Coordinates of N, CA and C in Angstrom, one line a residue:
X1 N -39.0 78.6 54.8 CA -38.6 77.8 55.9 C -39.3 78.4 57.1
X2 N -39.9 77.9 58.2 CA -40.8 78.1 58.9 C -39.4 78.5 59.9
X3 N -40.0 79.3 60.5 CA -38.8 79.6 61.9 C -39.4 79.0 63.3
X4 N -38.6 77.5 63.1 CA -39.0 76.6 64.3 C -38.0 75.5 64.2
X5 N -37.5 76.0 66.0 CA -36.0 74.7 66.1 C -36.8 73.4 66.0
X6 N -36.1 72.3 65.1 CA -36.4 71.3 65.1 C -36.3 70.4 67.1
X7 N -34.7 70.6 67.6 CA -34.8 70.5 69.0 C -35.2 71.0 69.8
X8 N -34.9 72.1 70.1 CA -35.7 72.7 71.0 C -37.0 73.3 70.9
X9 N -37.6 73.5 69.8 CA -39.2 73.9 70.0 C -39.2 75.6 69.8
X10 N -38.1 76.1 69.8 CA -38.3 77.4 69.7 C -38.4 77.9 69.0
X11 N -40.2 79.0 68.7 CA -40.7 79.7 67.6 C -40.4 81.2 68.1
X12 N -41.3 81.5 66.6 CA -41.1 83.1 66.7 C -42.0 84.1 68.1
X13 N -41.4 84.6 68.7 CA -42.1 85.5 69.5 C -42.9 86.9 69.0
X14 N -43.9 87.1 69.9 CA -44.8 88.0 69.3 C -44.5 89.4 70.0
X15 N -44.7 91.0 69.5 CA -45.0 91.9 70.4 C -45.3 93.0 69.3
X16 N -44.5 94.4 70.2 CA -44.8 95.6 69.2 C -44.0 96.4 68.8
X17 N -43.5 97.4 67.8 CA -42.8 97.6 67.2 C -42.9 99.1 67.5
X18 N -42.0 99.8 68.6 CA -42.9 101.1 68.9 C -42.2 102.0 68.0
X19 N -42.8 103.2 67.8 CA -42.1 104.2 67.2 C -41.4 104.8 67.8
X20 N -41.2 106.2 67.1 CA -40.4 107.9 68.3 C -41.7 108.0 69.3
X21 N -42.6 108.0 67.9 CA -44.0 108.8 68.8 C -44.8 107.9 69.6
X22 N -44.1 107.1 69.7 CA -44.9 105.5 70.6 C -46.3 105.5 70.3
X23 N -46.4 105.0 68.8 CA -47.0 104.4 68.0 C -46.5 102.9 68.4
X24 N -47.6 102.1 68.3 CA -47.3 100.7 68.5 C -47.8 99.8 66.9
X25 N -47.0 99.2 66.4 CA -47.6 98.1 65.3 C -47.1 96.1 65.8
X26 N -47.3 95.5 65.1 CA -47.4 94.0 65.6 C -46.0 93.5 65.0
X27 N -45.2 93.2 65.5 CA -44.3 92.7 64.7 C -44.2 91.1 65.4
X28 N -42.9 90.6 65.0 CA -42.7 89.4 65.4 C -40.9 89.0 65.6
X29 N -40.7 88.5 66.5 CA -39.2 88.3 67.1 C -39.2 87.1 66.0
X30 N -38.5 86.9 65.4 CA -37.7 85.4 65.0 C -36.2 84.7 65.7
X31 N -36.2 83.6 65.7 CA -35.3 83.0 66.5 C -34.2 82.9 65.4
X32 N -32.9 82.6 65.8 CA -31.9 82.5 64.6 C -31.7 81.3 64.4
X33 N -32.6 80.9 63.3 CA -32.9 79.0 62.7 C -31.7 78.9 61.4
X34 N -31.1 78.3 61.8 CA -30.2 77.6 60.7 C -30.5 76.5 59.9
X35 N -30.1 76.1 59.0 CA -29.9 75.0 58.0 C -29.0 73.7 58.4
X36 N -28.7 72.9 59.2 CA -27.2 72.2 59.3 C -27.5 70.8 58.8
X37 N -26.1 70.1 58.4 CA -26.0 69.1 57.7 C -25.3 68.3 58.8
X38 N -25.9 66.9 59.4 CA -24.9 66.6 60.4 C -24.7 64.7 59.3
X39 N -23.9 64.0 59.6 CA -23.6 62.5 59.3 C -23.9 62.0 60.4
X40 N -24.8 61.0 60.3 CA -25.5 60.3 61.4 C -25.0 58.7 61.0
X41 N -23.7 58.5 62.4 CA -22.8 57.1 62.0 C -23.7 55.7 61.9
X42 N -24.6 56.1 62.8 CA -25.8 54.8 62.8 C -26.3 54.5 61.9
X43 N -27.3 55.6 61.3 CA -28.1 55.2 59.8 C -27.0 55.2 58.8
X44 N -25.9 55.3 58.9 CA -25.1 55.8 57.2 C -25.2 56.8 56.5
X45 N -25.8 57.9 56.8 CA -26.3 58.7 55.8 C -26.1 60.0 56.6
X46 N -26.2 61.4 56.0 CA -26.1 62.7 56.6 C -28.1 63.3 56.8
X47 N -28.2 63.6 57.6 CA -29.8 64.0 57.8 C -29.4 65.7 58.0
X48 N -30.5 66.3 57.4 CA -30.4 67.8 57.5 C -31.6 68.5 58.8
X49 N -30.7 69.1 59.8 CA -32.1 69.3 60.7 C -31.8 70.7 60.6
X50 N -33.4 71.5 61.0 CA -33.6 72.9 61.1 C -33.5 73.2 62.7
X51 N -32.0 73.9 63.4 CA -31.7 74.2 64.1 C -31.5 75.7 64.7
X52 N -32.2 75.9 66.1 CA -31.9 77.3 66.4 C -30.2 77.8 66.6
X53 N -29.7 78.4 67.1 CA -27.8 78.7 67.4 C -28.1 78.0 68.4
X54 N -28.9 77.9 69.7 CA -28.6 77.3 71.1 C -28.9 75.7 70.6
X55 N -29.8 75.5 69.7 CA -29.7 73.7 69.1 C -28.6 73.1 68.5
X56 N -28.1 74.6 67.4 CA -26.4 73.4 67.2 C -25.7 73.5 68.4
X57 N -25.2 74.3 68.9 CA -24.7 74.4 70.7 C -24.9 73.2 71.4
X58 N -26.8 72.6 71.4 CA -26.9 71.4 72.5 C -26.1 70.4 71.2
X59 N -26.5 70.4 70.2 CA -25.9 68.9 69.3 C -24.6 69.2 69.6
X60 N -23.7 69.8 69.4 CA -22.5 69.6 70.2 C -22.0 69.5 71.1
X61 N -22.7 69.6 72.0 CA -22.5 69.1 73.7 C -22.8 67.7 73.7
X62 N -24.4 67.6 73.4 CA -24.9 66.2 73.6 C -24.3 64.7 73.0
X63 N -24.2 65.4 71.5 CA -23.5 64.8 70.0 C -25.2 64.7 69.2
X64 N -24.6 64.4 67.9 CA -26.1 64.1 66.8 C -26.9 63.2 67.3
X65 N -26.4 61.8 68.0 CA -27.2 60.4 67.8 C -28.3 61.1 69.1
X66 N -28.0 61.4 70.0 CA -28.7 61.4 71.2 C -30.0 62.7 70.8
X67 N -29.3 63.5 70.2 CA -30.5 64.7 69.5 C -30.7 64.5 68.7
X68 N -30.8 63.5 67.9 CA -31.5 63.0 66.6 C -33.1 62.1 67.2
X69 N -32.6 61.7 68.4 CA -33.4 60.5 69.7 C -34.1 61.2 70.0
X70 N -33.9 62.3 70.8 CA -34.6 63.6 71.2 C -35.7 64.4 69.9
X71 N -35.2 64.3 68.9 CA -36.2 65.2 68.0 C -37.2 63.7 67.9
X72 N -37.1 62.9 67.7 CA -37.9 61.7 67.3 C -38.4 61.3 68.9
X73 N -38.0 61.9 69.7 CA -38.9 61.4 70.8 C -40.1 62.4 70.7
X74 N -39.4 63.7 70.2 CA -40.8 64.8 70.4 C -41.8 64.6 69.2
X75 N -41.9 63.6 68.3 CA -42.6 63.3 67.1 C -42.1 63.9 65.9
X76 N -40.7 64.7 65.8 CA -40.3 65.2 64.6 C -39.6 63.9 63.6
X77 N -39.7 64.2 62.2 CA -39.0 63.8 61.6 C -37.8 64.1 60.6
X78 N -37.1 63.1 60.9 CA -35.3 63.3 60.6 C -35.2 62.5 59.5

């Protein structure tokens, strides 16, 4: 699974991983991408979107239908 909110756009960040001896290597931040299962009352059916913690957060503020609108306005598919 790629680490990228379907809503919000948020990928993994890049930097360095220093040591004791501040040695530097490349690592990479990952965002905390979940799996969730929402029921979408309009189509009938449950759609599964790849959500950061702060994307299930906005789906429950906003609700599913309006962030289901939102992913498909940004060209994702639901």
């Amino acid at each position: 699974m790629s680490a990228h909110c379907q809503l919000t756009g948020r990928e993994p960040g890049f930097g360095n991983a220093v040591s004791h001896s501040h040695r530097r290597t490349r690592r990479r931040f990952d965002p905390n991408i979940q799996r969730k299962r929402y029921w979408l009352p309009s189509e009938g059916r449950h759609v599964r979107l790849t959500l950061s913690a702060k994307g299930i957060r906005t789906v429950d503020a906003i609700g599913v239908e309006s962030a289901v609108a939102r992913i498909r306005a940004r060209g994702g598919k639901v």
